[in-house]
Short mmCIF file of C-alpha atoms in Angstrom, two decimals:
data_model
loop_
_atom_site.label_atom_id
_atom_site.label_comp_id
_atom_site.label_asym_id
_atom_site.label_seq_id
_atom_site.Cartn_x
_atom_site.Cartn_y
_atom_site.Cartn_z
CA MET A 1 -16.39 -8.56 -4.14
CA GLU A 2 -19.55 -8.50 -7.16
CA CYS A 3 -17.26 -5.95 -9.20
CA ILE A 4 -14.02 -8.47 -9.26
CA GLN A 5 -16.77 -10.61 -10.36
CA SER A 6 -18.50 -8.03 -13.51
CA GLU A 7 -14.36 -7.18 -14.79
CA THR A 8 -14.16 -11.10 -14.46
CA VAL A 9 -16.98 -11.88 -16.63
CA LYS A 10 -16.04 -8.95 -18.39
CA TYR A 11 -12.96 -9.41 -19.54
CA ALA A 12 -13.39 -13.28 -20.07
CA ILE A 13 -16.62 -12.61 -23.25
CA ASN A 14 -13.96 -10.08 -23.85
CA LYS A 15 -11.55 -12.82 -24.69
CA GLY A 16 -14.36 -15.29 -26.85
CA ASP A 17 -14.99 -17.47 -23.95
CA GLU A 18 -18.62 -16.63 -23.85
CA ALA A 19 -19.71 -19.16 -21.25
CA PHE A 20 -17.71 -18.62 -18.62
CA THR A 21 -19.82 -17.84 -15.31
CA VAL A 22 -18.13 -16.71 -11.66
CA SER A 23 -19.82 -16.30 -8.36
CA LEU A 24 -18.78 -15.10 -5.60
CA GLU A 25 -19.09 -18.46 -3.54
CA GLU A 26 -16.18 -19.09 -6.36
CA LEU A 27 -14.24 -16.09 -5.81
CA TYR A 28 -14.01 -16.39 -2.05
CA THR A 29 -12.86 -19.29 -3.14
CA TYR A 30 -10.07 -19.56 -5.10
CA PHE A 31 -8.80 -15.62 -2.74
CA GLY A 32 -9.16 -18.56 0.05
CA ILE A 33 -6.75 -20.59 -2.04
CA LEU A 34 -4.28 -18.05 -2.56
CA ILE A 35 -4.28 -17.37 0.83
CA LEU A 36 -3.81 -20.63 1.50
CA SER A 37 -0.92 -21.37 -1.21
CA GLY A 38 1.03 -18.63 1.22
CA TYR A 39 1.33 -21.04 4.34
CA ASN A 40 1.21 -24.24 2.23
CA LYS A 41 3.70 -24.21 -0.49
CA VAL A 42 3.98 -26.41 -3.63
CA PRO A 43 6.51 -25.50 -7.11
CA ALA A 44 3.23 -25.55 -8.45
CA THR A 45 -0.29 -24.64 -7.80
CA ARG A 46 -1.85 -27.73 -9.73
CA MET A 47 0.24 -29.81 -6.86
CA TYR A 48 -2.87 -29.72 -5.21
CA TRP A 49 -4.85 -31.71 -6.71
CA GLU A 50 -2.43 -34.25 -7.92
CA THR A 51 -2.76 -37.57 -6.63
CA GLU A 52 1.15 -37.76 -5.02
CA SER A 53 -0.37 -37.82 -1.17
CA TYR A 54 2.82 -35.58 -0.36
CA VAL A 55 0.71 -32.70 -2.96
CA TYR A 56 -2.21 -33.52 -2.57
CA ASN A 57 -4.30 -30.89 -0.79
CA HIS A 58 -7.89 -32.83 0.37
CA LEU A 59 -8.76 -29.16 1.14
CA VAL A 60 -8.21 -27.38 -1.81
CA ALA A 61 -8.39 -30.09 -3.62
CA GLY A 62 -12.73 -30.62 -2.34
CA SER A 63 -13.14 -26.57 -2.65
CA MET A 64 -12.92 -26.26 -5.95
CA ALA A 65 -11.77 -28.34 -9.28
CA ARG A 66 -8.80 -27.14 -11.02
CA ASN A 67 -9.97 -26.18 -14.24
CA LYS A 68 -12.57 -23.50 -12.47
CA PHE A 69 -9.46 -21.96 -10.56
CA GLU A 70 -7.41 -21.66 -13.37
CA LYS A 71 -9.57 -20.20 -14.98
CA ILE A 72 -9.97 -17.18 -12.90
CA HIS A 73 -6.67 -17.83 -12.34
CA ARG A 74 -7.06 -16.44 -16.52
CA TYR A 75 -9.49 -14.00 -16.01
CA LEU A 76 -9.75 -11.90 -13.05
CA HIS A 77 -9.71 -8.82 -13.55
CA PHE A 78 -10.36 -5.40 -11.29
CA ASN A 79 -11.31 -2.53 -13.31
CA ASP A 80 -12.10 -2.02 -16.71
CA ASN A 81 -10.02 -2.21 -20.21
CA THR A 82 -11.66 0.06 -22.19
CA GLN A 83 -11.67 2.61 -19.94
CA ILE A 84 -7.91 2.68 -19.25
CA ASP A 85 -6.77 5.92 -16.89
CA SER A 86 -2.89 5.83 -18.89
CA ASN A 87 -1.85 8.77 -16.54
CA ASN A 88 -2.55 6.15 -13.79
CA LYS A 89 -0.49 3.04 -13.70
CA ALA A 90 -2.21 1.72 -10.84
CA PHE A 91 -5.47 1.29 -12.68
CA LYS A 92 -5.96 -1.93 -13.10
CA VAL A 93 -5.59 -2.37 -9.14
CA GLN A 94 -7.02 0.69 -8.44
CA PRO A 95 -10.67 -0.34 -6.97
CA VAL A 96 -8.84 -2.40 -4.96
CA LEU A 97 -6.32 0.40 -3.70
CA ASP A 98 -10.02 1.75 -2.91
CA HIS A 99 -12.13 0.42 -1.12
CA LEU A 100 -9.32 -1.05 1.11
CA ASN A 101 -8.72 2.62 2.09
CA THR A 102 -12.20 3.46 2.48
CA LYS A 103 -12.54 0.14 4.60
CA PHE A 104 -9.68 1.33 6.94
CA LYS A 105 -10.87 3.84 7.61
CA GLU A 106 -14.51 3.17 8.51
CA LEU A 107 -12.92 0.61 10.64
CA GLY A 108 -10.76 2.58 12.27
CA LYS A 109 -12.91 6.10 13.28
CA ARG A 110 -11.83 6.32 16.92
CA PHE A 111 -8.17 6.58 16.00
CA GLY A 112 -7.56 9.71 18.23
CA THR A 113 -4.96 12.06 18.23
CA SER A 114 -1.84 11.20 17.08
CA PHE A 115 -0.54 9.89 13.70
CA SER A 116 2.75 9.21 11.66
CA VAL A 117 3.38 8.98 8.01
CA ASP A 118 5.92 6.73 6.29
CA GLU A 119 7.39 4.25 3.46
CA SER A 120 6.42 1.26 3.43
CA MET A 121 8.46 -1.80 1.34
CA GLU A 122 5.88 -4.58 -0.18
CA PRO A 123 8.52 -7.01 -1.14
CA TYR A 124 8.98 -8.34 -4.71
CA PHE A 125 11.36 -9.85 -6.94
CA GLY A 126 10.09 -10.15 -10.83
CA LYS A 127 9.80 -7.84 -13.45
CA HIS A 128 7.19 -4.78 -13.04
CA SER A 129 7.13 -0.51 -14.16
CA PHE A 130 7.40 0.85 -10.83
CA LYS A 131 9.33 -1.92 -8.48
CA GLN A 132 11.79 -0.01 -6.61
CA PHE A 133 15.48 -0.66 -5.34
CA ILE A 134 15.84 1.31 -1.77
CA ARG A 135 19.62 0.95 -0.83
CA GLY A 136 20.14 0.05 2.89
CA LYS A 137 16.49 -1.32 3.50
CA PRO A 138 15.69 -4.35 5.31
CA ILE A 139 13.26 -4.76 2.18
CA ARG A 140 15.45 -3.63 -0.63
CA TYR A 141 13.38 -4.90 -3.67
CA GLY A 142 9.41 -4.67 -3.86
CA TYR A 143 6.94 -1.89 -3.98
CA LYS A 144 7.16 1.29 -2.29
CA ILE A 145 4.02 2.64 -0.27
CA TRP A 146 3.27 5.60 1.71
CA CYS A 147 1.02 4.73 4.86
CA MET A 148 -0.75 6.57 7.49
CA THR A 149 -1.09 4.76 10.92
CA THR A 150 -2.48 5.69 14.71
CA SER A 151 -0.18 5.48 17.64
CA GLU A 152 -1.09 2.30 17.93
CA GLY A 153 0.62 0.96 14.47
CA TYR A 154 -3.63 0.35 12.51
CA LEU A 155 -2.83 1.42 9.37
CA LEU A 156 -5.94 4.19 8.60
CA ASN A 157 -5.30 5.25 4.72
CA PHE A 158 -2.14 3.70 2.06
CA ASP A 159 -1.01 5.55 -1.07
CA LEU A 160 1.03 3.14 -3.83
CA TYR A 161 4.10 4.45 -4.86
CA THR A 162 3.76 4.51 -9.05
CA GLY A 163 7.45 6.86 -9.89
CA LYS A 164 7.16 10.16 -9.94
CA SER A 165 4.58 11.17 -12.87
CA MET A 166 2.22 9.87 -10.45
CA ILE A 167 2.86 12.83 -8.80
CA ARG A 168 1.34 15.77 -10.29
CA SER A 169 1.63 18.47 -8.16
CA ASN A 170 4.03 21.72 -8.25
CA GLU A 171 4.72 20.85 -4.35
CA PRO A 172 7.75 18.64 -3.56
CA LEU A 173 7.19 14.71 -2.92
CA GLY A 174 7.00 14.80 0.96
CA LEU A 175 4.21 18.07 1.69
CA SER A 176 2.28 16.26 -1.53
CA VAL A 177 2.00 12.72 -0.15
CA THR A 178 1.64 14.00 3.00
CA LYS A 179 -1.40 16.04 2.39
CA SER A 180 -2.95 13.07 0.46
CA LEU A 181 -3.04 11.00 3.31
CA CYS A 182 -3.50 13.01 6.36
CA TYR A 183 -5.68 16.20 5.12
CA ASP A 184 -8.67 14.83 4.69
CA ILE A 185 -8.99 12.20 8.21
CA VAL A 186 -6.64 14.27 10.07
CA PRO A 187 -8.85 16.28 13.14
CA GLU A 188 -7.55 20.22 14.65
CA HIS A 189 -5.88 19.47 17.26
CA SER A 190 -3.79 16.78 16.23
CA THR A 191 -0.18 15.38 16.00
CA VAL A 192 1.23 13.80 13.00
CA PHE A 193 4.78 12.17 13.64
CA LEU A 194 7.19 12.53 10.51
CA ASP A 195 10.88 11.53 9.74
CA ASN A 196 13.42 14.39 6.75
CA TYR A 197 12.07 11.80 4.21
CA PHE A 198 8.82 13.99 4.53
CA ASN A 199 8.88 17.43 6.67
CA SER A 200 9.50 20.05 5.49
CA PHE A 201 9.73 24.41 6.89
CA LYS A 202 6.37 24.20 3.79
CA LEU A 203 4.92 21.77 5.50
CA LEU A 204 5.05 22.70 8.80
CA GLU A 205 3.49 26.07 7.29
CA GLU A 206 0.44 24.74 5.55
CA PHE A 207 0.30 22.61 8.75
CA ASP A 208 -0.15 24.95 10.79
CA LYS A 209 -2.95 26.75 9.39
CA LYS A 210 -5.16 23.56 9.78
CA HIS A 211 -4.41 23.19 13.50
CA ILE A 212 -2.45 20.15 12.98
CA THR A 213 0.94 20.09 15.03
CA VAL A 214 4.35 18.50 12.88
CA VAL A 215 7.05 17.04 14.76
CA GLY A 216 10.04 15.59 12.23
CA THR A 217 13.16 16.54 11.92
CA ILE A 218 14.46 18.68 8.96
CA ARG A 219 16.61 18.40 6.23
CA SER A 220 19.13 20.90 6.91
CA ASP A 221 18.72 22.35 2.87
CA ARG A 222 14.72 22.92 3.66
CA ILE A 223 14.84 24.97 6.83
CA GLU A 224 14.22 28.69 3.52
CA ASN A 225 16.28 30.18 5.74
CA ALA A 226 13.84 29.90 8.84
CA PRO A 227 15.11 32.20 11.98
CA LEU A 228 16.34 28.99 14.14
CA SER A 229 18.02 29.24 17.30
CA SER A 230 21.52 28.26 17.34
CA MET A 231 21.00 24.68 19.97
CA LYS A 232 25.28 24.71 20.80
CA ARG A 233 25.39 21.76 23.21
CA GLU A 234 27.82 21.89 26.62
CA LEU A 235 30.75 20.48 26.83
CA TYR A 236 31.59 18.48 29.47
CA VAL A 237 35.01 16.39 30.41
CA VAL A 238 34.30 13.36 32.82
CA LEU A 239 37.62 12.34 34.70
CA VAL A 240 37.38 8.07 35.70
CA LYS A 241 40.20 6.93 38.02
CA HIS A 242 41.50 2.97 37.71
#
């Protein structure tokens, strides 16, 4: 939170508002109002401070002045704009993503030996350079997030997908993503479950070197002529008399 405070004040000064200040308590209040706004929705945020009883919210209005909220909202920053990494589309929120991943790992130290890797979609309908559209999914529009969870569903590690440019290795996407999520966390003799979007013969080889078992289907064009035994099923005929 100290980082957000520092970068927000720095951005305000860069915009010419040298008198702007924000305390940690005010930042916590600001984020609390944002969380509350997800449950108590109004057409415009300013309505929380209006005098009409059907929109006025005493909890919000009593916690922070409207002008202060709007100033924080205008200047809110998570990273230093003067140090922008053009190769990282998520640069402006990267410190927050890194902090969350660190905390998830700290709080999930006792996470067993079974893990899952999959993709998740965070719904978003506005305009953004790395908003994704995935046909046939319950959530078709939004941000794609690579996730690694425990068998209990606890999120241990995640990575925001910002487009093909984020993959800088010559490895297949599924292998690159799975390695980045798992390698520093999953202990030896663990099992990772994934679907055919991520799995490949190359991935099985790489994880076998780490003594990690991988369970998942593989697409036929990724087996690389592996000598797989034929698994023809027996044919049974069942006659039912009526």
